[in-house]
mmCIF file of C-alpha atoms in Angstrom:
data_model
loop_
_atom_site.group_PDB
_atom_site.id
_atom_site.type_symbol
_atom_site.label_atom_id
_atom_site.label_comp_id
_atom_site.label_asym_id
_atom_site.label_seq_id
_atom_site.Cartn_x
_atom_site.Cartn_y
_atom_site.Cartn_z
ATOM 1 C CA UNK Y 1 2.998 18.287 -8.958
ATOM 2 C CA UNK Y 2 2.312 15.661 -6.323
ATOM 3 C CA UNK Y 3 0.305 12.437 -7.011
ATOM 4 C CA UNK Y 4 -2.086 12.220 -4.162
ATOM 5 C CA UNK Y 5 -5.207 10.057 -3.827
ATOM 6 C CA UNK Y 6 -7.028 7.582 -1.364
ATOM 7 C CA UNK Y 7 -8.347 4.308 -1.059
ATOM 8 C CA UNK Y 8 -11.495 3.997 -2.898
ATOM 9 C CA UNK Y 9 -14.305 1.458 -3.131
ATOM 10 C CA UNK Y 10 -15.021 -0.891 -6.090
ATOM 11 C CA UNK Y 11 -18.679 -2.016 -6.204
ATOM 12 C CA UNK Y 12 -21.442 -2.762 -8.571
ATOM 13 C CA UNK Y 13 -22.612 -1.441 -10.769
ATOM 14 C CA UNK Y 14 -19.678 0.648 -12.021
ATOM 15 C CA UNK Y 15 -16.743 -1.308 -10.364
ATOM 16 C CA UNK Y 16 -13.344 0.125 -11.536
ATOM 17 C CA UNK Y 17 -14.880 2.782 -13.549
ATOM 18 C CA UNK Y 18 -16.733 3.833 -10.382
ATOM 19 C CA UNK Y 19 -13.315 3.916 -8.449
ATOM 20 C CA UNK Y 20 -11.996 6.324 -10.826
ATOM 21 C CA UNK Y 21 -15.048 8.461 -10.752
ATOM 22 C CA UNK Y 22 -14.889 8.511 -6.966
ATOM 23 C CA UNK Y 23 -11.259 9.405 -6.982
ATOM 24 C CA UNK Y 24 -11.892 12.323 -9.326
ATOM 25 C CA UNK Y 25 -14.607 13.590 -7.068
ATOM 26 C CA UNK Y 26 -12.009 13.966 -4.316
ATOM 27 C CA UNK Y 27 -9.553 16.048 -6.462
ATOM 28 C CA UNK Y 28 -7.229 13.070 -6.715
ATOM 29 C CA UNK Y 29 -4.866 12.068 -9.308
ATOM 30 C CA UNK Y 30 -4.084 8.604 -7.914
ATOM 31 C CA UNK Y 31 -5.995 5.925 -6.035
ATOM 32 C CA UNK Y 32 -5.734 2.634 -4.298
ATOM 33 C CA UNK Y 33 -8.081 -0.203 -4.748
ATOM 34 C CA UNK Y 34 -8.590 -3.807 -3.702
ATOM 35 C CA UNK Y 35 -9.653 -6.302 -6.401
ATOM 36 C CA UNK Y 36 -12.421 -7.404 -4.197
ATOM 37 C CA UNK Y 37 -13.260 -7.352 -0.404
ATOM 38 C CA UNK Y 38 -9.839 -6.941 1.515
ATOM 39 C CA UNK Y 39 -11.035 -9.558 4.112
ATOM 40 C CA UNK Y 40 -11.890 -12.451 1.741
ATOM 41 C CA UNK Y 41 -10.953 -13.987 -1.510
ATOM 42 C CA UNK Y 42 -14.214 -13.767 -3.325
ATOM 43 C CA UNK Y 43 -13.759 -11.985 -6.738
ATOM 44 C CA UNK Y 44 -15.920 -10.845 -9.691
ATOM 45 C CA UNK Y 45 -14.755 -11.979 -13.135
ATOM 46 C CA UNK Y 46 -12.444 -9.171 -14.473
ATOM 47 C CA UNK Y 47 -14.683 -8.882 -17.662
ATOM 48 C CA UNK Y 48 -17.505 -7.411 -15.363
ATOM 49 C CA UNK Y 49 -15.291 -4.768 -13.800
ATOM 50 C CA UNK Y 50 -15.730 -2.027 -16.545
ATOM 51 C CA UNK Y 51 -11.888 -1.730 -16.893
ATOM 52 C CA UNK Y 52 -11.997 -0.348 -20.504
ATOM 53 C CA UNK Y 53 -14.384 2.374 -19.349
ATOM 54 C CA UNK Y 54 -12.026 3.223 -16.415
ATOM 55 C CA UNK Y 55 -8.993 3.367 -18.580
ATOM 56 C CA UNK Y 56 -10.814 5.822 -21.129
ATOM 57 C CA UNK Y 57 -11.684 8.014 -18.059
ATOM 58 C CA UNK Y 58 -8.080 7.957 -16.870
ATOM 59 C CA UNK Y 59 -6.976 9.013 -20.299
ATOM 60 C CA UNK Y 60 -9.443 11.954 -20.401
ATOM 61 C CA UNK Y 61 -8.014 12.986 -16.989
ATOM 62 C CA UNK Y 62 -4.400 12.468 -17.982
ATOM 63 C CA UNK Y 63 -3.887 9.861 -15.315
ATOM 64 C CA UNK Y 64 -1.054 7.392 -15.545
ATOM 65 C CA UNK Y 65 -2.120 3.721 -14.991
ATOM 66 C CA UNK Y 66 0.798 3.334 -12.604
ATOM 67 C CA UNK Y 67 -0.925 5.898 -10.261
ATOM 68 C CA UNK Y 68 -3.525 3.126 -9.578
ATOM 69 C CA UNK Y 69 -2.148 1.118 -6.693
ATOM 70 C CA UNK Y 70 -3.672 -2.257 -5.707
ATOM 71 C CA UNK Y 71 -3.671 -3.716 -2.241
ATOM 72 C CA UNK Y 72 -3.598 -7.427 -1.640
ATOM 73 C CA UNK Y 73 -6.222 -8.843 0.844
ATOM 74 C CA UNK Y 74 -5.204 -8.853 4.571
ATOM 75 C CA UNK Y 75 -5.739 -12.627 4.876
ATOM 76 C CA UNK Y 76 -2.686 -13.418 2.854
ATOM 77 C CA UNK Y 77 0.253 -14.717 5.431
ATOM 78 C CA UNK Y 78 3.079 -16.079 3.694
ATOM 79 C CA UNK Y 79 4.870 -16.271 7.009
ATOM 80 C CA UNK Y 80 2.564 -18.791 8.577
ATOM 81 C CA UNK Y 81 4.604 -21.860 9.287
ATOM 82 C CA UNK Y 82 2.349 -22.949 12.139
ATOM 83 C CA UNK Y 83 -0.339 -23.880 9.650
ATOM 84 C CA UNK Y 84 1.605 -24.058 6.296
ATOM 85 C CA UNK Y 85 -1.630 -24.890 4.539
ATOM 86 C CA UNK Y 86 -2.740 -21.185 5.262
ATOM 87 C CA UNK Y 87 0.500 -19.885 3.751
ATOM 88 C CA UNK Y 88 0.214 -22.193 0.732
ATOM 89 C CA UNK Y 89 -3.306 -20.776 0.168
ATOM 90 C CA UNK Y 90 -1.954 -17.370 0.444
ATOM 91 C CA UNK Y 91 0.690 -17.982 -2.094
ATOM 92 C CA UNK Y 92 -1.848 -19.403 -4.595
ATOM 93 C CA UNK Y 93 -4.138 -16.425 -4.028
ATOM 94 C CA UNK Y 94 -1.314 -13.948 -4.357
ATOM 95 C CA UNK Y 95 -0.406 -15.575 -7.739
ATOM 96 C CA UNK Y 96 -3.928 -15.142 -8.967
ATOM 97 C CA UNK Y 97 -3.952 -11.503 -7.731
ATOM 98 C CA UNK Y 98 -1.047 -10.693 -9.848
ATOM 99 C CA UNK Y 99 -3.134 -11.896 -12.935
ATOM 100 C CA UNK Y 100 -5.952 -9.439 -11.913
ATOM 101 C CA UNK Y 101 -3.541 -6.634 -11.245
ATOM 102 C CA UNK Y 102 -2.181 -7.040 -14.785
ATOM 103 C CA UNK Y 103 -5.839 -7.024 -16.006
ATOM 104 C CA UNK Y 104 -6.351 -3.639 -14.473
ATOM 105 C CA UNK Y 105 -3.334 -2.261 -16.132
ATOM 106 C CA UNK Y 106 -1.729 -1.324 -12.749
ATOM 107 C CA UNK Y 107 1.921 -2.117 -11.816
ATOM 108 C CA UNK Y 108 1.945 -2.299 -8.124
ATOM 109 C CA UNK Y 109 0.549 -4.687 -5.583
ATOM 110 C CA UNK Y 110 0.927 -3.661 -1.862
ATOM 111 C CA UNK Y 111 1.260 -6.661 0.349
ATOM 112 C CA UNK Y 112 1.596 -6.969 4.185
ATOM 113 C CA UNK Y 113 4.718 -9.185 4.686
ATOM 114 C CA UNK Y 114 2.963 -11.422 7.269
ATOM 115 C CA UNK Y 115 3.109 -12.495 10.831
ATOM 116 C CA UNK Y 116 5.265 -15.120 12.431
ATOM 117 C CA UNK Y 117 2.671 -16.127 14.966
ATOM 118 C CA UNK Y 118 4.396 -18.426 17.440
ATOM 119 C CA UNK Y 119 7.195 -19.586 15.046
ATOM 120 C CA UNK Y 120 10.872 -18.472 15.120
ATOM 121 C CA UNK Y 121 11.066 -15.146 13.364
ATOM 122 C CA UNK Y 122 13.759 -16.278 11.022
ATOM 123 C CA UNK Y 123 11.922 -19.364 9.972
ATOM 124 C CA UNK Y 124 8.894 -17.122 9.210
ATOM 125 C CA UNK Y 125 10.909 -14.787 7.178
ATOM 126 C CA UNK Y 126 12.369 -17.581 5.188
ATOM 127 C CA UNK Y 127 8.776 -18.757 4.460
ATOM 128 C CA UNK Y 128 7.925 -15.379 2.933
ATOM 129 C CA UNK Y 129 11.181 -15.459 0.914
ATOM 130 C CA UNK Y 130 10.319 -18.911 -0.467
ATOM 131 C CA UNK Y 131 6.740 -18.242 -1.214
ATOM 132 C CA UNK Y 132 7.388 -14.858 -2.893
ATOM 133 C CA UNK Y 133 10.046 -16.697 -4.919
ATOM 134 C CA UNK Y 134 7.528 -19.410 -5.956
ATOM 135 C CA UNK Y 135 4.945 -16.878 -7.027
ATOM 136 C CA UNK Y 136 7.442 -14.423 -8.916
ATOM 137 C CA UNK Y 137 9.333 -17.294 -10.581
ATOM 138 C CA UNK Y 138 6.235 -18.570 -12.129
ATOM 139 C CA UNK Y 139 4.931 -15.119 -13.154
ATOM 140 C CA UNK Y 140 6.109 -13.555 -16.362
ATOM 141 C CA UNK Y 141 4.590 -9.954 -15.803
ATOM 142 C CA UNK Y 142 6.517 -7.024 -14.719
ATOM 143 C CA UNK Y 143 4.086 -6.200 -11.767
ATOM 144 C CA UNK Y 144 6.001 -5.290 -8.640
ATOM 145 C CA UNK Y 145 5.055 -6.427 -5.080
ATOM 146 C CA UNK Y 146 5.380 -3.572 -2.675
ATOM 147 C CA UNK Y 147 6.043 -4.921 0.792
ATOM 148 C CA UNK Y 148 4.376 -2.648 3.337
ATOM 149 C CA UNK Y 149 6.212 -1.155 6.369
ATOM 150 C CA UNK Y 150 4.394 -2.414 9.347
ATOM 151 C CA UNK Y 151 3.742 -1.231 12.917
ATOM 152 C CA UNK Y 152 4.958 -4.412 14.627
ATOM 153 C CA UNK Y 153 1.715 -5.232 16.244
ATOM 154 C CA UNK Y 154 1.725 -8.664 17.708
ATOM 155 C CA UNK Y 155 3.975 -10.933 15.571
ATOM 156 C CA UNK Y 156 3.851 -8.632 12.502
ATOM 157 C CA UNK Y 157 6.933 -8.759 10.257
ATOM 158 C CA UNK Y 158 8.350 -5.832 8.290
ATOM 159 C CA UNK Y 159 8.316 -3.133 11.161
ATOM 160 C CA UNK Y 160 11.950 -2.244 10.484
ATOM 161 C CA UNK Y 161 13.631 -1.305 7.212
ATOM 162 C CA UNK Y 162 16.353 -4.020 7.949
ATOM 163 C CA UNK Y 163 13.806 -6.774 8.139
ATOM 164 C CA UNK Y 164 12.297 -5.745 4.746
ATOM 165 C CA UNK Y 165 15.767 -5.693 3.280
ATOM 166 C CA UNK Y 166 16.407 -9.055 4.654
ATOM 167 C CA UNK Y 167 13.255 -10.392 2.774
ATOM 168 C CA UNK Y 168 14.181 -8.575 -0.371
ATOM 169 C CA UNK Y 169 17.837 -9.958 -0.291
ATOM 170 C CA UNK Y 170 16.434 -13.548 -0.727
ATOM 171 C CA UNK Y 171 14.381 -12.881 -3.740
ATOM 172 C CA UNK Y 172 15.423 -14.187 -7.082
ATOM 173 C CA UNK Y 173 13.685 -11.354 -9.019
ATOM 174 C CA UNK Y 174 14.570 -8.592 -6.790
ATOM 175 C CA UNK Y 175 13.620 -5.906 -9.289
ATOM 176 C CA UNK Y 176 9.977 -6.919 -8.670
ATOM 177 C CA UNK Y 177 10.123 -6.330 -4.936
ATOM 178 C CA UNK Y 178 9.569 -2.734 -3.913
ATOM 179 C CA UNK Y 179 8.442 -1.134 -0.676
ATOM 180 C CA UNK Y 180 5.278 0.723 0.476
ATOM 181 C CA UNK Y 181 5.981 3.216 3.419
ATOM 182 C CA UNK Y 182 3.133 3.773 5.728
ATOM 183 C CA UNK Y 183 3.687 6.863 7.897
ATOM 184 C CA UNK Y 184 1.373 5.726 10.672
ATOM 185 C CA UNK Y 185 3.045 2.258 10.659
ATOM 186 C CA UNK Y 186 6.622 3.472 10.970
ATOM 187 C CA UNK Y 187 5.696 6.088 13.570
ATOM 188 C CA UNK Y 188 4.012 3.358 15.692
ATOM 189 C CA UNK Y 189 7.027 1.164 14.973
ATOM 190 C CA UNK Y 190 9.328 3.772 16.447
ATOM 191 C CA UNK Y 191 10.610 5.960 13.694
ATOM 192 C CA UNK Y 192 10.567 9.600 14.402
ATOM 193 C CA UNK Y 193 8.803 11.398 11.521
ATOM 194 C CA UNK Y 194 9.524 14.715 12.939
ATOM 195 C CA UNK Y 195 13.117 14.138 11.878
ATOM 196 C CA UNK Y 196 12.066 12.761 8.561
ATOM 197 C CA UNK Y 197 15.239 13.572 6.563
ATOM 198 C CA UNK Y 198 17.050 11.336 9.100
ATOM 199 C CA UNK Y 199 14.395 8.489 8.557
ATOM 200 C CA UNK Y 200 14.653 8.982 4.617
ATOM 201 C CA UNK Y 201 18.390 8.791 4.791
ATOM 202 C CA UNK Y 202 18.026 5.525 6.832
ATOM 203 C CA UNK Y 203 15.604 4.161 4.328
ATOM 204 C CA UNK Y 204 17.848 5.040 1.403
ATOM 205 C CA UNK Y 205 20.980 3.492 3.167
ATOM 206 C CA UNK Y 206 19.054 0.196 3.987
ATOM 207 C CA UNK Y 207 16.587 -0.267 1.059
ATOM 208 C CA UNK Y 208 17.315 2.597 -1.451
ATOM 209 C CA UNK Y 209 14.867 5.329 -2.332
ATOM 210 C CA UNK Y 210 14.627 3.899 -5.805
ATOM 211 C CA UNK Y 211 12.686 0.951 -4.259
ATOM 212 C CA UNK Y 212 10.023 3.108 -2.831
ATOM 213 C CA UNK Y 213 6.916 2.361 -4.893
ATOM 214 C CA UNK Y 214 4.234 4.268 -2.956
ATOM 215 C CA UNK Y 215 3.413 5.944 0.486
ATOM 216 C CA UNK Y 216 0.419 5.523 2.644
ATOM 217 C CA UNK Y 217 0.017 8.916 4.231
ATOM 218 C CA UNK Y 218 -1.746 8.655 7.458
ATOM 219 C CA UNK Y 219 -1.744 10.249 10.798
ATOM 220 C CA UNK Y 220 -1.553 8.001 13.956
ATOM 221 C CA UNK Y 221 -3.773 7.713 17.111
ATOM 222 C CA UNK Y 222 -0.809 6.549 19.019
ATOM 223 C CA UNK Y 223 2.319 7.945 20.508
ATOM 224 C CA UNK Y 224 5.525 6.884 18.653
ATOM 225 C CA UNK Y 225 6.714 3.404 19.132
ATOM 226 C CA UNK Y 226 3.386 1.879 20.769
ATOM 227 C CA UNK Y 227 3.219 -0.754 17.871
ATOM 228 C CA UNK Y 228 -0.643 -0.418 17.765
ATOM 229 C CA UNK Y 229 -1.443 0.576 14.194
ATOM 230 C CA UNK Y 230 -4.426 2.971 14.611
ATOM 231 C CA UNK Y 231 -4.667 5.463 11.822
ATOM 232 C CA UNK Y 232 -5.965 8.943 12.434
ATOM 233 C CA UNK Y 233 -7.160 11.773 10.131
ATOM 234 C CA UNK Y 234 -4.607 14.133 8.752
ATOM 235 C CA UNK Y 235 -3.570 16.680 11.334
ATOM 236 C CA UNK Y 236 -5.595 14.843 14.112
ATOM 237 C CA UNK Y 237 -3.000 12.552 15.471
ATOM 238 C CA UNK Y 238 0.497 12.403 16.894
ATOM 239 C CA UNK Y 239 2.345 12.916 13.575
ATOM 240 C CA UNK Y 240 0.470 16.167 12.881
ATOM 241 C CA UNK Y 241 -0.512 18.117 9.769
ATOM 242 C CA UNK Y 242 2.788 19.953 9.235
ATOM 243 C CA UNK Y 243 4.860 16.738 9.288
ATOM 244 C CA UNK Y 244 2.624 15.040 6.868
ATOM 245 C CA UNK Y 245 2.462 17.981 4.614
ATOM 246 C CA UNK Y 246 6.261 18.123 4.330
ATOM 247 C CA UNK Y 247 6.405 14.480 3.653
ATOM 248 C CA UNK Y 248 3.745 15.056 0.769
ATOM 249 C CA UNK Y 249 5.712 17.737 -0.663
ATOM 250 C CA UNK Y 250 9.335 16.427 0.000
ATOM 251 C CA UNK Y 251 11.468 17.214 -2.963
ATOM 252 C CA UNK Y 252 12.946 13.693 -2.991
ATOM 253 C CA UNK Y 253 9.449 12.190 -3.238
ATOM 254 C CA UNK Y 254 7.763 14.235 -5.788
ATOM 255 C CA UNK Y 255 7.219 11.311 -8.238
ATOM 256 C CA UNK Y 256 6.016 8.935 -5.465
ATOM 257 C CA UNK Y 257 2.400 8.140 -5.395
ATOM 258 C CA UNK Y 258 0.805 9.017 -1.987
ATOM 259 C CA UNK Y 259 -2.362 7.412 -0.830
ATOM 260 C CA UNK Y 260 -4.501 8.262 2.209
ATOM 261 C CA UNK Y 261 -6.186 5.591 4.396
ATOM 262 C CA UNK Y 262 -7.655 7.868 7.043
ATOM 263 C CA UNK Y 263 -10.839 7.022 8.913
ATOM 264 C CA UNK Y 264 -14.292 8.144 7.882
ATOM 265 C CA UNK Y 265 -15.693 11.216 9.770
ATOM 266 C CA UNK Y 266 -19.375 10.935 10.700
ATOM 267 C CA UNK Y 267 -19.680 8.107 8.264
ATOM 268 C CA UNK Y 268 -18.411 10.016 5.418
ATOM 269 C CA UNK Y 269 -15.066 9.786 3.509
ATOM 270 C CA UNK Y 270 -12.646 12.850 4.460
ATOM 271 C CA UNK Y 271 -10.631 12.550 1.311
ATOM 272 C CA UNK Y 272 -11.729 15.565 -0.734
ATOM 273 C CA UNK Y 273 -11.043 17.970 2.300
ATOM 274 C CA UNK Y 274 -7.714 16.150 3.249
ATOM 275 C CA UNK Y 275 -6.367 16.155 -0.292
ATOM 276 C CA UNK Y 276 -7.277 19.799 -0.733
ATOM 277 C CA UNK Y 277 -5.521 20.666 2.494
ATOM 278 C CA UNK Y 278 -2.421 18.691 1.534
ATOM 279 C CA UNK Y 279 -2.367 20.332 -2.002
ATOM 280 C CA UNK Y 280 -2.840 23.842 -0.776
ATOM 281 C CA UNK Y 281 0.193 26.144 -0.799
ATOM 282 C CA UNK Y 282 1.426 26.502 2.592
#
């Protein structure tokens, strides 16, 4: 069995219960949500989000709660030393997001590492380390923060496995820092997914396969190494269907949750068709 789903919405009136209903309609057995809009910090009280109903439905469908991945909002930038008040705000909001993830019963929060802007890269990385330590040292849950592999657009940090390992090495509670591998991002960062076993061996050597919390399974509109981060639908980009299918079914990744973040087509989500194609015997 592979654990495969997509990003799904969470909106009134059914909120989290609606997210699970939407996922089931796609033939998924996993999903990814934001606890609110990904571009702002406005959040509904957790008591209104129909979490108990969602859990009951998940139990009916034999879903494990840890197959629900939560993504932190994009505006958190713990690396911002140009405006440290922005990084401080991100630190405080990240701490509150962990509480919300715990209320959902999920175990993984995906986080973009941040961007250095015009600051020295090492200074920016140290800011990420310090602020992650401040959040995790004060938090008594077991929720893991999964740092996402990035494309390296602009001053984005986390586009190499080594840079993510550098961040993780400075964390006090290292058991709570995992990795989310995004196929579009690492392709755009320069990794050759058509030699995926080599990439996976490199990941294992630098970070450890046991640290891989989830995979964002996306095609790319860009040629390898362009550092642009533009997702394409499965089989419609430079990575291609065969390569992504092989990753989805890779024997070393059978227990890793895979999430589609592919673009809508003609204003409609493509996830039911893409999930069916990736599940099909091939």
